[in-house]
Short mmCIF file of C-alpha atoms in Angstrom, two decimals:
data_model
loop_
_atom_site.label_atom_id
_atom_site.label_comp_id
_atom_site.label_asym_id
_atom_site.label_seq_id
_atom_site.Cartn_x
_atom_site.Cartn_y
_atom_site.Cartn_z
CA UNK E 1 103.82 128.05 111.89
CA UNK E 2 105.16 124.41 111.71
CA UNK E 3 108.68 124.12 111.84
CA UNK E 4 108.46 120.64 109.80
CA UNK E 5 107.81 120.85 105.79
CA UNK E 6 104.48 121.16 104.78
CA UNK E 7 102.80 116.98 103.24
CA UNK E 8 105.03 115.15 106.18
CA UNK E 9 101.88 113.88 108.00
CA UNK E 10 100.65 112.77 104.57
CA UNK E 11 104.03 111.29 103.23
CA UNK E 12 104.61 109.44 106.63
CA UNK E 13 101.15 108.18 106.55
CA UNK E 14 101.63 107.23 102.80
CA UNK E 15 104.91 105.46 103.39
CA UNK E 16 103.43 103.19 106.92
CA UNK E 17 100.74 102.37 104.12
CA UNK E 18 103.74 100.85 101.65
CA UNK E 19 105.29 98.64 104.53
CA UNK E 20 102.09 97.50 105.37
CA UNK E 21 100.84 96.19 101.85
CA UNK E 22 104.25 95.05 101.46
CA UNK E 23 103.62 92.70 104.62
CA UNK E 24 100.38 91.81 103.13
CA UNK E 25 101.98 91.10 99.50
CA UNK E 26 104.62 89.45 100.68
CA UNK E 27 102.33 87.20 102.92
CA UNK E 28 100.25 86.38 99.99
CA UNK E 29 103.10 85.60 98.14
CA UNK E 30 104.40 83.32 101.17
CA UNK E 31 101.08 81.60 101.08
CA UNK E 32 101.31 80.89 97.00
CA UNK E 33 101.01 77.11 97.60
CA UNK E 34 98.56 76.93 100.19
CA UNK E 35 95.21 75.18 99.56
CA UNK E 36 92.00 77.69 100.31
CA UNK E 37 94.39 80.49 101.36
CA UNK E 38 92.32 83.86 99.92
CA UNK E 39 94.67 86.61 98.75
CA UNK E 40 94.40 90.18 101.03
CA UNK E 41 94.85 93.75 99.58
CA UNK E 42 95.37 97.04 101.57
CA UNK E 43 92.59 99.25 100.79
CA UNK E 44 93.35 103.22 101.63
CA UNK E 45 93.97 105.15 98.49
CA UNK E 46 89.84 105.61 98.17
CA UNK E 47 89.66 107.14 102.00
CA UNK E 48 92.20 109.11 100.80
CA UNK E 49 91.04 110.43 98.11
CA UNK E 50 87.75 111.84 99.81
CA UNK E 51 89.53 112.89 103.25
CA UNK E 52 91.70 115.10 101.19
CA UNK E 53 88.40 115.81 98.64
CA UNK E 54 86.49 117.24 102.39
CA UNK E 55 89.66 118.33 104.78
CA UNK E 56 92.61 118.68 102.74
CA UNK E 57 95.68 116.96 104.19
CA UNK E 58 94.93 118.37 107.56
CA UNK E 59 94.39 115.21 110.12
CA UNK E 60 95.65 112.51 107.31
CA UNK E 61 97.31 110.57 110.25
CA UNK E 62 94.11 109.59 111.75
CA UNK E 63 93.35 107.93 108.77
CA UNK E 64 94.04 103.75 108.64
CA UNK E 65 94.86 101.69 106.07
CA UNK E 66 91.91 98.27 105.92
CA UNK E 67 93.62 95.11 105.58
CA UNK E 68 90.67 93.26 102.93
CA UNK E 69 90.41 89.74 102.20
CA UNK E 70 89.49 88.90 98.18
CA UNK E 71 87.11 85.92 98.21
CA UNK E 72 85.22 87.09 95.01
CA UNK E 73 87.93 86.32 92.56
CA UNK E 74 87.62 82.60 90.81
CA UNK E 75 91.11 80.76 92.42
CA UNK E 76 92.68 77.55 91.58
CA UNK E 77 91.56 73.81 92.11
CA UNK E 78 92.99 73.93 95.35
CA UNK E 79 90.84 77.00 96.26
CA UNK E 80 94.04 79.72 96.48
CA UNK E 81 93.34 82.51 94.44
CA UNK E 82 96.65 84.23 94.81
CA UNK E 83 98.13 85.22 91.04
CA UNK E 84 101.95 84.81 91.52
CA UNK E 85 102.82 87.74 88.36
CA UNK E 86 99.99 89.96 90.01
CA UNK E 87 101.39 89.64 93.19
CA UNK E 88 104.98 90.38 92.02
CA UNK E 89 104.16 92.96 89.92
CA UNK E 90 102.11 94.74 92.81
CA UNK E 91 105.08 93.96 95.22
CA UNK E 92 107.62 95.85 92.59
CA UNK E 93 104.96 98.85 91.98
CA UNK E 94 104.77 99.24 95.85
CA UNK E 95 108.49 99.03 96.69
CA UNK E 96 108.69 102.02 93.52
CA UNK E 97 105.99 104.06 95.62
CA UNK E 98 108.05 103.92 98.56
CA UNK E 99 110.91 104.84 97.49
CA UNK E 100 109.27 108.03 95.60
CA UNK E 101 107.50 108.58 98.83
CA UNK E 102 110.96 108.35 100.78
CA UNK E 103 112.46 110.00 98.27
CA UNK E 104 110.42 113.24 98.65
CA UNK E 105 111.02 113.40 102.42
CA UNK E 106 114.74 113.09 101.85
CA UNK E 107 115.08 116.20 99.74
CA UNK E 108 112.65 118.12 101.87
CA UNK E 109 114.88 117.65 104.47
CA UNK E 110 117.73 118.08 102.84
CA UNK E 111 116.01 121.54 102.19
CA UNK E 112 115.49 122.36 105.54
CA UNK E 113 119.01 121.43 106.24
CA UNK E 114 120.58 123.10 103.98
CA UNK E 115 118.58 126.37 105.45
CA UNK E 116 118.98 126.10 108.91
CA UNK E 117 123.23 125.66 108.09
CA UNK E 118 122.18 128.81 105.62
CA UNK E 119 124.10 127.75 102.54
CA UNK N 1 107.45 99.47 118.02
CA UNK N 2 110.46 96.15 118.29
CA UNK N 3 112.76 94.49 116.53
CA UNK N 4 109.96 91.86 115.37
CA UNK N 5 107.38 94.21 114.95
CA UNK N 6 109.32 96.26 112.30
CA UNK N 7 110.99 93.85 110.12
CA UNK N 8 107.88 91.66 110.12
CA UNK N 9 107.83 91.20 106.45
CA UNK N 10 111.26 89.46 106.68
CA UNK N 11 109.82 86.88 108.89
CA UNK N 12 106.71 87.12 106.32
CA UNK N 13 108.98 86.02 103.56
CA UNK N 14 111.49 83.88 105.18
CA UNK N 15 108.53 81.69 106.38
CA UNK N 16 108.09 81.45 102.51
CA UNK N 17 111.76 80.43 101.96
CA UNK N 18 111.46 77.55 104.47
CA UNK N 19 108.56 76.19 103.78
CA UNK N 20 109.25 76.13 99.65
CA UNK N 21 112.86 75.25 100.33
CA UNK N 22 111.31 71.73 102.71
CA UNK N 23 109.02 71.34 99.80
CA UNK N 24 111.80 70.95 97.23
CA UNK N 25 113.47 68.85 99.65
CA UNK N 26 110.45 66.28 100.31
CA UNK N 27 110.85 66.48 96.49
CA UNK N 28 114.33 65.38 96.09
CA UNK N 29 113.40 62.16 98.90
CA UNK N 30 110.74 61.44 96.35
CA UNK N 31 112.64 61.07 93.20
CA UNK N 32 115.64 59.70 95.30
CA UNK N 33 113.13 57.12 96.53
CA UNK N 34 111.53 56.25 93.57
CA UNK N 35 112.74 52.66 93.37
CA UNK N 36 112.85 51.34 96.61
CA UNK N 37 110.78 48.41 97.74
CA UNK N 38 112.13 48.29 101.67
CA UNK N 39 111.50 50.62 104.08
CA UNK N 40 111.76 50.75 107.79
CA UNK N 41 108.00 50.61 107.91
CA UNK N 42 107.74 47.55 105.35
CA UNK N 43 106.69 47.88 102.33
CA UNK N 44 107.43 50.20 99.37
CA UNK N 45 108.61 53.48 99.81
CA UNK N 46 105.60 55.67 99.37
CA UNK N 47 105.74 59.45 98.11
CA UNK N 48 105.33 62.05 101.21
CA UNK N 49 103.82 65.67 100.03
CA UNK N 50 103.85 68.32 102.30
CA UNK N 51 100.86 70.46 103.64
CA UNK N 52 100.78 73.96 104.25
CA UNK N 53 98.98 76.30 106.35
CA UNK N 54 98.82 80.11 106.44
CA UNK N 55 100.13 81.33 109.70
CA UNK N 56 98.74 83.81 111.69
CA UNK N 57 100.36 85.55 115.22
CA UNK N 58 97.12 84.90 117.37
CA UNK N 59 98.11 88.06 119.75
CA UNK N 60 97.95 90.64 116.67
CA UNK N 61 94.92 91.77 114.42
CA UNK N 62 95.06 89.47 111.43
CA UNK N 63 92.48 89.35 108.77
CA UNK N 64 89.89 91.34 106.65
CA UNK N 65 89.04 94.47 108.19
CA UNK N 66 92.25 94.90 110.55
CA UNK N 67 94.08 98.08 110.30
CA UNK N 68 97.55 96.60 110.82
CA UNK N 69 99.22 93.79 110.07
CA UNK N 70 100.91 92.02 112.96
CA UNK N 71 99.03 89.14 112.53
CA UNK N 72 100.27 88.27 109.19
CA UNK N 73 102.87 85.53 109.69
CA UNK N 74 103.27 83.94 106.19
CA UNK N 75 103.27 80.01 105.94
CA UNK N 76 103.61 77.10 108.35
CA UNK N 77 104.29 73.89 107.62
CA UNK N 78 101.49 71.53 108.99
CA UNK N 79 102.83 67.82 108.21
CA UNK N 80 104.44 65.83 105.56
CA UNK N 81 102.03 63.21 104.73
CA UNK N 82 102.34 59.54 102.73
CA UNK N 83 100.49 59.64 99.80
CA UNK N 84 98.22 56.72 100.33
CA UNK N 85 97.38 56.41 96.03
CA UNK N 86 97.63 52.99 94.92
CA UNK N 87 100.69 51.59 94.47
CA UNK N 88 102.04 50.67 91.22
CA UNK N 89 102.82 46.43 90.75
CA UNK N 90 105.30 45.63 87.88
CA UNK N 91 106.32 42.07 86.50
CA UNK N 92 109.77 41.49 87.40
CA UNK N 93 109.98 37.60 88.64
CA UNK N 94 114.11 38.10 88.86
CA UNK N 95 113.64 40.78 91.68
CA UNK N 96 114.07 39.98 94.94
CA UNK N 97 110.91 41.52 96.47
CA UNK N 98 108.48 39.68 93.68
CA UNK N 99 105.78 37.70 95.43
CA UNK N 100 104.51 34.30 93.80
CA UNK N 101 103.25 35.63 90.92
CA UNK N 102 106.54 37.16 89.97
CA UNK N 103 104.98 40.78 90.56
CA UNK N 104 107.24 43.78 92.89
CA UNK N 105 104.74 46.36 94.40
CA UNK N 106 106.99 49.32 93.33
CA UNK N 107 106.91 52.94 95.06
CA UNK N 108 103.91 55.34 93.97
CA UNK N 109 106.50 58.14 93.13
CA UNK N 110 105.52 59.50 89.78
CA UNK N 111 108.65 61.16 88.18
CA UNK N 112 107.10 64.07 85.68
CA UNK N 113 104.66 65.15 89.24
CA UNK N 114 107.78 65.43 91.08
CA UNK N 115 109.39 67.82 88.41
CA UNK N 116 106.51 69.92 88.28
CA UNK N 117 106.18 70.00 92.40
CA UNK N 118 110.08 71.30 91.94
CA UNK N 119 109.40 73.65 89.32
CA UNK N 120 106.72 75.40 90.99
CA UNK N 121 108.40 74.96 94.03
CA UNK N 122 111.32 76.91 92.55
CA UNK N 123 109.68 79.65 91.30
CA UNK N 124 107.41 80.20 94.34
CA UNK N 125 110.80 80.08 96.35
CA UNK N 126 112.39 83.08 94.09
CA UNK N 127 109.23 84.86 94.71
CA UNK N 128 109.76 84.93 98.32
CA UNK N 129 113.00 85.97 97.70
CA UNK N 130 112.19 88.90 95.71
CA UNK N 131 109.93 90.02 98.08
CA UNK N 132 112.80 90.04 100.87
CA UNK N 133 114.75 91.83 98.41
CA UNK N 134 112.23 94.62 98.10
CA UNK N 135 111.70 95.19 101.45
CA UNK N 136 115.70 95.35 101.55
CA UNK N 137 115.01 98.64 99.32
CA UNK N 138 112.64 99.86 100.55
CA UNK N 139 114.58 100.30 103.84
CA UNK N 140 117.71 101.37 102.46
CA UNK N 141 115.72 104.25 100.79
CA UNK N 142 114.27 105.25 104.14
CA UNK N 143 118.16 105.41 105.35
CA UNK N 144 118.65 108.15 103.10
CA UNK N 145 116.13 110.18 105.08
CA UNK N 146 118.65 110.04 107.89
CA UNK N 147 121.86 110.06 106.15
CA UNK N 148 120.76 113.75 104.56
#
């Protein structure tokens, strides 16, 4: 039996994911005024979704995160496409996600603490 | 995993910070300049804009399809250019940089393009800054992992 809480492969995996599309959003949101720059998106929810759909959580940690670049969507004059209330808006949502992520990991901890100190 | 490697996204966003901040202050030398007729290089004072660039770390996986994001390095300042636009001429025979027609070739600093170049370059700026201050969060939350 593992000694470590059951999910902590997933909700390690889960919260790498979060500091990498923050990188990404906050690169896109560095790049806000430069001419032709093409906004990029983290793409790993859908793997996700079918891994767990055919394994379950087992081997989650194999699983990477794509780092995709959005050409499709119509930009500006100058030929950036990077929507400055999207991007914040994205940016908060993820930070929220992390911390629930984080969050989870803390009290399951704080679980296993408190039972190996048996109070 | 380093110090770099880690905190990437503050480098990610303070790239953001300098480049917006040297945008509002090629801004400011605009509007400053917006009425001078001598300049070290002769001439009117013409209006500089900057140009940016997205930066990229060339020893770390970068763009579409990567699975990390080491590459990502935010914005780089290329150059700050003259704008080479026509320059405005205005009748003022009293001035003392009028040629023989009693016209002064004036700077080509617009003042309502320069306001909107520092609005935008504002907002962009607190953008950057709000994305530093999320990633501040987001690491103080994973603190409370180890604190218990």
């Amino acid at each position: 039996m593992a000694v470590t809480p059951s999910q902590f492969d997933l909700l390690s995996k889960l919260v790498d994911v979060t500091v990498l599309r923050h990188k990404v959003l906050s690169h896109n949101v560095a790049n806000v005024n430069t001419p032709g720059y093409h906004k990029l998106d983290v793409s790993f929810d859908e793997a996700l979704a079918q891994h767990i759909d055919r394994h379950g959580d087992h081997g989650v940690s194999q699983l990477q995160p794509t780092i995709m670049e959005d050409t499709v969507t119509p930009g500006r004059l100058d030929g950036n496409n990077v929507d400055i209330d999207r991007e914040m808006m994205r940016l908060n949502k993820n930070t929220l996600l992390n911390n629930a992520y984080l969050q989870i990991v803390a009290t399951k901890t704080a679980m296993m603490r408190r039972s190996i100190s048996g109070q | 995993m380093g110090f770099d490697t880690s905190l990437a996204a503050f480098n990610i966003s303070a790239s953001g910070l300098t480049a917006e901040r040297l945008r509002m202050e090629v801004v400011a030398n605009n509007i400053a300049n917006a009425s001078v007729t001598r300049t070290p290089e002769g001439g009117p004072y013409r209006r500089k804009d900057v140009v940016f660039e997205t930066a990229l770390n060339p020893d770390g996986p970068a763009q579409h399809g990567a699975t990390e994001s080491s590459g990502l390095a935010g914005v780089r300042t290329v150059a700050i250019v003259d704008d080479m636009s026509e320059l405005p001429r205005r009748h003022d025979p009293g001035h003392p940089d009028a040629d023989a027609d009693g016209f002064v070739t004036m700077p080509n600093v617009n003042l309502p393009v320069e306001m909107v170049n520092l609005i935008t370059a504002t907002r962009a700026y607190e953008a950057n800054l709000k994305a530093a201050q999320s990633f501040v969060d987001m690491n103080q939350q994973a603190l409370t992992i180890v604190r218990g």
